[in-house]
Short mmCIF file of C-alpha atoms and ligand atoms in Angstrom, two decimals:
data_model
loop_
_atom_site.label_atom_id
_atom_site.label_comp_id
_atom_site.label_asym_id
_atom_site.label_seq_id
_atom_site.Cartn_x
_atom_site.Cartn_y
_atom_site.Cartn_z
CA UNK C 23 -26.36 -26.19 -38.81
CA UNK C 24 -26.06 -25.87 -35.03
CA UNK C 25 -24.94 -22.76 -33.28
CA UNK C 26 -22.97 -23.18 -30.09
CA UNK C 27 -24.61 -20.92 -27.54
CA UNK C 28 -22.55 -22.14 -24.60
CA UNK C 29 -20.75 -18.95 -23.53
CA UNK C 30 -17.86 -20.87 -22.02
CA UNK C 31 -16.74 -22.19 -25.37
CA UNK C 32 -17.02 -19.16 -27.62
CA UNK C 33 -13.73 -17.62 -28.72
CA UNK C 34 -14.93 -14.22 -27.52
CA UNK C 35 -15.35 -15.30 -23.92
CA UNK C 36 -12.17 -17.35 -23.98
CA UNK C 37 -10.36 -14.07 -24.60
CA UNK C 38 -12.13 -12.07 -21.86
CA UNK C 39 -10.66 -11.34 -18.47
CA UNK C 40 -10.80 -13.81 -15.60
CA UNK C 41 -13.47 -13.46 -12.93
CA UNK C 42 -12.15 -11.69 -9.84
CA UNK C 43 -13.49 -12.11 -6.34
CA UNK C 44 -13.78 -9.35 -3.73
CA UNK C 45 -12.77 -10.32 -0.20
CA UNK C 46 -13.97 -8.09 2.62
CA UNK C 47 -11.10 -6.12 4.12
CA UNK C 48 -10.47 -4.76 7.59
CA UNK C 49 -8.23 -1.70 7.63
CA UNK C 50 -6.87 0.99 9.92
CA UNK C 51 -6.83 4.65 8.89
CA UNK C 52 -5.88 7.96 10.51
CA UNK C 53 -7.69 11.20 9.70
CA UNK C 54 -5.25 13.91 8.54
CA UNK C 55 -6.41 16.54 11.08
CA UNK C 56 -2.80 17.64 11.61
CA UNK C 57 -1.51 17.02 8.09
CA UNK C 58 1.03 19.50 6.74
CA UNK C 59 4.52 19.43 5.23
CA UNK C 60 7.07 21.01 7.56
CA UNK C 61 10.05 18.72 6.95
CA UNK C 62 11.44 16.89 3.96
CA UNK C 63 12.15 13.16 4.26
CA UNK C 64 11.28 12.17 0.69
CA UNK C 65 11.58 13.98 -2.66
CA UNK C 66 7.83 14.66 -2.85
CA UNK C 67 7.89 16.87 0.23
CA UNK C 68 8.70 20.57 0.02
CA UNK C 69 7.97 22.66 3.11
CA UNK C 70 7.96 25.78 0.89
CA UNK C 71 4.79 24.56 -0.90
CA UNK C 72 1.68 25.40 1.13
CA UNK C 73 -0.68 22.60 2.15
CA UNK C 74 -4.41 22.78 2.80
CA UNK C 75 -5.31 20.62 5.78
CA UNK C 76 -9.07 20.89 5.26
CA UNK C 77 -8.68 19.77 1.63
CA UNK C 78 -6.51 16.87 2.80
CA UNK C 79 -9.26 15.89 5.26
CA UNK C 80 -11.94 16.16 2.56
CA UNK C 81 -9.95 14.03 0.10
CA UNK C 82 -9.14 11.48 2.80
CA UNK C 83 -12.86 11.36 3.63
CA UNK C 84 -13.62 10.27 0.05
CA UNK C 85 -11.19 7.37 0.48
CA UNK C 86 -12.81 6.46 3.80
CA UNK C 87 -16.28 6.66 2.25
CA UNK C 88 -15.14 4.53 -0.70
CA UNK C 89 -13.95 1.80 1.66
CA UNK C 90 -17.21 1.93 3.64
CA UNK C 91 -19.10 1.70 0.34
CA UNK C 92 -17.12 -1.43 -0.53
CA UNK C 93 -18.21 -2.98 2.77
CA UNK C 94 -14.81 -2.76 4.46
CA UNK C 95 -14.48 -2.70 8.21
CA UNK C 96 -12.61 0.58 8.76
CA UNK C 97 -10.97 1.30 12.13
CA UNK C 98 -9.55 4.68 13.11
CA UNK C 99 -6.56 5.63 15.21
CA UNK C 100 -6.62 9.12 16.74
CA UNK C 101 -4.34 11.60 14.95
CA UNK C 102 -1.75 13.36 17.13
CA UNK C 103 -0.93 17.05 16.89
CA UNK C 104 2.69 17.45 15.77
CA UNK C 105 2.78 14.16 13.83
CA UNK C 106 1.74 15.39 10.36
CA UNK C 107 2.62 12.10 8.61
CA UNK C 108 0.46 9.95 10.89
CA UNK C 109 -2.19 9.92 8.15
CA UNK C 110 0.04 7.41 6.33
CA UNK C 111 -1.24 4.53 8.44
CA UNK C 112 0.44 1.90 6.28
CA UNK C 113 3.70 2.79 7.99
CA UNK C 114 2.28 2.17 11.48
CA UNK C 115 2.97 -1.58 11.48
CA UNK C 116 2.45 -4.88 9.70
CA UNK C 117 -0.37 -7.14 10.81
CA UNK C 118 -0.92 -10.81 10.00
CA UNK C 119 -2.58 -13.57 12.10
CA UNK C 120 -3.50 -11.03 14.79
CA UNK C 121 0.21 -10.34 15.33
CA UNK C 122 1.15 -6.67 14.96
CA UNK C 123 4.80 -6.08 14.20
CA UNK C 124 5.42 -2.49 15.28
CA UNK C 125 7.17 0.17 13.25
CA UNK C 126 10.52 1.77 14.11
CA UNK C 127 10.83 4.79 11.85
CA UNK C 128 13.97 5.84 10.00
CA UNK C 129 13.64 9.58 10.60
CA UNK C 130 13.26 11.19 14.05
CA UNK C 131 10.31 13.27 12.81
CA UNK C 132 8.16 10.15 12.56
CA UNK C 133 9.59 8.04 15.38
CA UNK C 134 6.84 8.86 17.94
CA UNK C 135 4.32 7.28 15.55
CA UNK C 136 5.73 3.82 16.30
CA UNK C 137 4.56 3.66 19.94
CA UNK C 138 1.30 5.49 19.08
CA UNK C 139 0.33 2.76 16.62
CA UNK C 140 1.53 -0.01 18.94
CA UNK C 141 -0.74 1.41 21.69
CA UNK C 142 -3.68 1.22 19.28
CA UNK C 143 -2.85 -2.41 18.37
CA UNK C 144 -2.59 -3.36 22.05
CA UNK C 145 -5.85 -1.59 22.96
CA UNK C 146 -7.57 -3.44 20.14
CA UNK C 147 -6.47 -6.94 21.08
CA UNK C 148 -3.51 -7.52 18.80
CA UNK C 149 -0.42 -9.41 19.89
CA UNK C 150 2.15 -6.61 19.56
CA UNK C 151 5.77 -7.37 18.74
CA UNK C 152 8.01 -4.41 19.53
CA UNK C 153 10.52 -4.16 16.69
CA UNK C 154 14.28 -4.30 17.17
CA UNK C 155 15.12 -3.29 13.62
CA UNK C 156 14.26 -0.12 11.70
CA UNK C 157 11.12 -0.72 9.63
CA UNK C 158 8.17 1.26 8.29
CA UNK C 159 5.47 -1.38 8.41
CA UNK C 160 3.28 -2.06 5.44
CA UNK C 161 5.05 0.68 3.54
CA UNK C 162 7.79 -1.90 2.97
CA UNK C 163 6.10 -5.24 3.74
CA UNK C 164 3.43 -6.52 1.38
CA UNK C 165 1.67 -9.86 1.74
CA UNK C 166 0.97 -11.64 -1.56
CA UNK C 167 -0.75 -14.93 -0.83
CA UNK C 168 1.59 -16.65 1.60
CA UNK C 169 4.69 -14.70 0.65
CA UNK C 170 5.90 -11.43 2.14
CA UNK C 171 7.55 -9.02 -0.30
CA UNK C 172 9.92 -6.81 1.66
CA UNK C 173 11.48 -3.55 0.47
CA UNK C 174 14.75 -2.01 1.52
CA UNK C 175 17.10 0.68 0.28
CA UNK C 176 15.61 3.88 1.70
CA UNK C 177 13.63 3.10 4.84
CA UNK C 178 13.23 -0.39 6.30
CA UNK C 179 16.57 -2.04 7.14
CA UNK C 180 17.22 -5.43 5.57
CA UNK C 181 17.61 -6.86 9.10
CA UNK C 182 13.93 -6.16 9.62
CA UNK C 183 13.20 -8.67 6.85
CA UNK C 184 14.77 -11.38 9.01
CA UNK C 185 12.83 -10.17 12.01
CA UNK C 186 9.57 -10.41 10.05
CA UNK C 187 10.46 -13.85 8.75
CA UNK C 188 11.11 -15.10 12.30
CA UNK C 189 7.84 -13.61 13.62
CA UNK C 190 5.50 -14.86 10.91
CA UNK C 191 7.29 -18.00 9.72
CA UNK C 192 6.53 -17.17 6.10
CA UNK C 193 8.84 -16.74 3.14
CA UNK C 194 10.17 -13.18 2.90
CA UNK C 195 11.50 -11.95 -0.44
CA UNK C 196 13.87 -8.99 -0.19
CA UNK C 197 13.52 -6.36 -2.94
CA UNK C 198 16.01 -3.51 -3.33
CA UNK C 199 14.56 -0.10 -4.14
CA UNK C 200 16.84 2.25 -6.09
CA UNK C 201 14.80 5.37 -6.97
CA UNK C 202 14.36 7.86 -4.08
CA UNK C 203 10.93 8.87 -5.41
CA UNK C 204 9.78 5.29 -4.83
CA UNK C 205 11.23 4.96 -1.37
CA UNK C 206 8.68 2.55 0.09
CA UNK C 207 7.78 -0.77 -1.52
CA UNK C 208 4.11 0.24 -1.65
CA UNK C 209 5.01 3.08 -4.04
CA UNK C 210 6.55 0.59 -6.50
CA UNK C 211 4.38 -2.53 -6.11
CA UNK C 212 0.60 -2.92 -5.89
CA UNK C 213 -0.85 -6.18 -4.58
CA UNK C 214 -3.99 -7.05 -6.54
CA UNK C 215 -4.85 -10.41 -4.98
CA UNK C 216 -3.17 -13.57 -3.66
CA UNK C 217 -1.24 -14.18 -6.88
CA UNK C 218 -1.17 -10.96 -8.89
CA UNK C 219 0.78 -7.75 -8.55
CA UNK C 220 1.53 -4.60 -10.54
CA UNK C 221 4.91 -2.88 -10.39
CA UNK C 222 7.30 -0.29 -11.77
CA UNK C 223 10.44 -2.04 -13.09
CA UNK C 224 12.71 1.02 -12.89
CA UNK C 225 12.20 1.25 -9.13
CA UNK C 226 14.26 -1.93 -8.55
CA UNK C 227 17.84 -3.08 -9.00
CA UNK C 228 18.58 -5.78 -11.59
CA UNK C 229 18.62 -8.60 -9.11
CA UNK C 230 15.24 -7.72 -7.60
CA UNK C 231 13.78 -7.16 -11.03
CA UNK C 232 14.84 -10.67 -12.03
CA UNK C 233 13.05 -12.02 -8.95
CA UNK C 234 9.86 -10.12 -9.79
CA UNK C 235 9.92 -11.22 -13.43
CA UNK C 236 10.37 -14.83 -12.47
CA UNK C 237 7.72 -14.91 -9.73
CA UNK C 238 5.15 -12.72 -11.47
CA UNK C 239 5.47 -13.18 -15.22
CA UNK C 240 1.92 -11.92 -15.74
CA UNK C 241 2.25 -8.82 -13.57
CA UNK C 242 0.85 -5.51 -14.72
CA UNK C 243 3.72 -3.21 -15.65
CA UNK C 244 2.73 0.38 -14.96
CA UNK C 245 3.93 3.38 -16.93
CA UNK C 246 6.40 5.90 -15.56
CA UNK C 247 3.63 8.52 -15.92
CA UNK C 248 1.24 6.60 -13.68
CA UNK C 249 3.97 5.82 -11.18
CA UNK C 250 4.95 9.50 -11.10
CA UNK C 251 1.65 10.36 -9.41
CA UNK C 252 2.02 7.37 -7.07
CA UNK C 253 -0.51 5.46 -9.16
CA UNK C 254 0.80 2.14 -7.85
CA UNK C 255 0.03 3.18 -4.33
CA UNK C 256 -3.38 1.50 -4.46
CA UNK C 257 -5.47 -0.91 -2.43
CA UNK C 258 -7.31 -3.96 -3.74
CA UNK C 259 -9.88 -6.30 -2.23
CA UNK C 260 -9.28 -8.81 -5.00
CA UNK C 261 -11.80 -7.22 -7.37
CA UNK C 262 -12.19 -3.54 -6.53
CA UNK C 263 -8.90 -1.67 -6.78
CA UNK C 264 -8.86 1.83 -5.30
CA UNK C 265 -6.31 3.84 -7.25
CA UNK C 266 -5.22 7.41 -7.93
CA UNK C 267 -7.88 8.92 -10.23
CA UNK C 268 -5.19 10.23 -12.58
CA UNK C 269 -3.53 6.82 -13.17
CA UNK C 270 -5.35 6.27 -16.46
CA UNK C 271 -3.21 3.58 -18.06
CA UNK C 272 -3.16 1.56 -14.83
CA UNK C 273 -6.94 1.91 -14.75
CA UNK C 274 -7.18 0.57 -18.31
CA UNK C 275 -4.91 -2.38 -17.59
CA UNK C 276 -6.84 -3.28 -14.43
CA UNK C 277 -10.14 -3.22 -16.31
CA UNK C 278 -8.72 -5.41 -19.09
CA UNK C 279 -7.80 -8.00 -16.51
CA UNK C 280 -11.18 -8.12 -14.87
CA UNK C 281 -10.59 -5.83 -11.91
CA UNK C 282 -12.80 -2.88 -11.04
CA UNK C 283 -10.60 0.21 -10.67
CA UNK C 284 -12.06 3.03 -8.55
CA UNK C 285 -10.29 6.38 -8.81
CA UNK C 286 -9.92 8.76 -5.89
CA UNK C 287 -8.10 12.09 -5.81
CA UNK C 288 -5.63 12.46 -2.95
CA UNK C 289 -3.59 15.27 -4.53
CA UNK C 290 -3.09 17.03 -1.21
CA UNK C 291 -1.65 13.93 0.46
CA UNK C 292 0.66 13.48 -2.53
CA UNK C 293 2.44 16.61 -1.24
CA UNK C 294 3.62 14.44 1.65
CA UNK C 295 4.66 11.66 -0.69
CA UNK C 296 1.73 9.33 -0.10
CA UNK C 297 -1.37 8.00 -1.83
CA UNK C 298 -4.20 5.51 -1.34
CA UNK C 299 -2.17 2.61 0.05
CA UNK C 300 -0.09 4.83 2.33
CA UNK C 301 -3.34 5.86 4.05
CA UNK C 302 -4.38 2.23 4.53
CA UNK C 303 -3.06 -0.42 6.93
CA UNK C 304 -4.60 -3.86 6.50
CA UNK C 305 -5.57 -5.64 9.70
CA UNK C 306 -5.47 -9.41 9.33
CA UNK C 307 -6.90 -11.23 12.38
N1 LIG A 416 5.80 11.68 4.34
C1 LIG A 416 5.76 10.28 4.58
C2 LIG A 416 7.17 9.73 4.68
O1 LIG A 416 8.00 10.16 3.92
C3 LIG A 416 4.98 9.57 3.51
C4 LIG A 416 4.79 8.12 3.79
C5 LIG A 416 4.08 7.40 2.68
N2 LIG A 416 3.70 6.10 3.09
C6 LIG A 416 3.83 4.99 2.36
N3 LIG A 416 3.33 3.88 2.83
N4 LIG A 416 4.47 4.97 1.24
O2 LIG A 416 7.48 8.91 5.50
#
């Protein structure tokens, strides 16, 4: 009798998860030195609940340190006193091919962040495109391979999807968000690599859900519980996926599929309605 020792042909390994590959990321972050909640522009925010800025800074630091530990190139934009939401760097723009499409915020409280981020892009050698349409950057625009998923419904105007399509010359897929708690696309979709995503079905209208099901039949579907702590608001390098520490089912599903979930606790920044991804803007040269 011969025993087949070739691991590639055993039934056990055939059933194991695919091999994932980490790709080094370059990101922009903003330290929450002036973080607080003094206005309410999403259901997570309640100015009556006290915030602890030093705890926010300490938690943010663990995210920063995690990225450094993963070998990421992390750039920093200076926080500005009076702009408490500037920590959510994802909203500062959308950057592909060294072109930085600037943000034009929905609410007046955040509007000064648009020019502040555009100044940083300019000073750091990016080709800045000043936006015409209302948009909140990578909060609503997510690159998956060659395709741009674009959210609308609460923040970015659907006209901004056309603007992005014209600037980058890539397919842009509009997705309609319907739950005010998941007001940015990056609270309802996580990009895992060039072909895989995770999402929360109830955050989308029927039409958008049909698009997601058709394009990503193998997507991870997260639980309402995990989504309710902004568990989807995560950042992946293709193998390591930095997620909310409390998103346990998402963690399990990621592991099953060969990813390496890394939990961080950003509970203080959740009081502003943001998590891991909100604090992270990818810079693609
Ligand atoms: N307080 C901020 C706002 O409502 C949170 C932004 C979260 N950012 C994100 N990319 N989802 O605008």
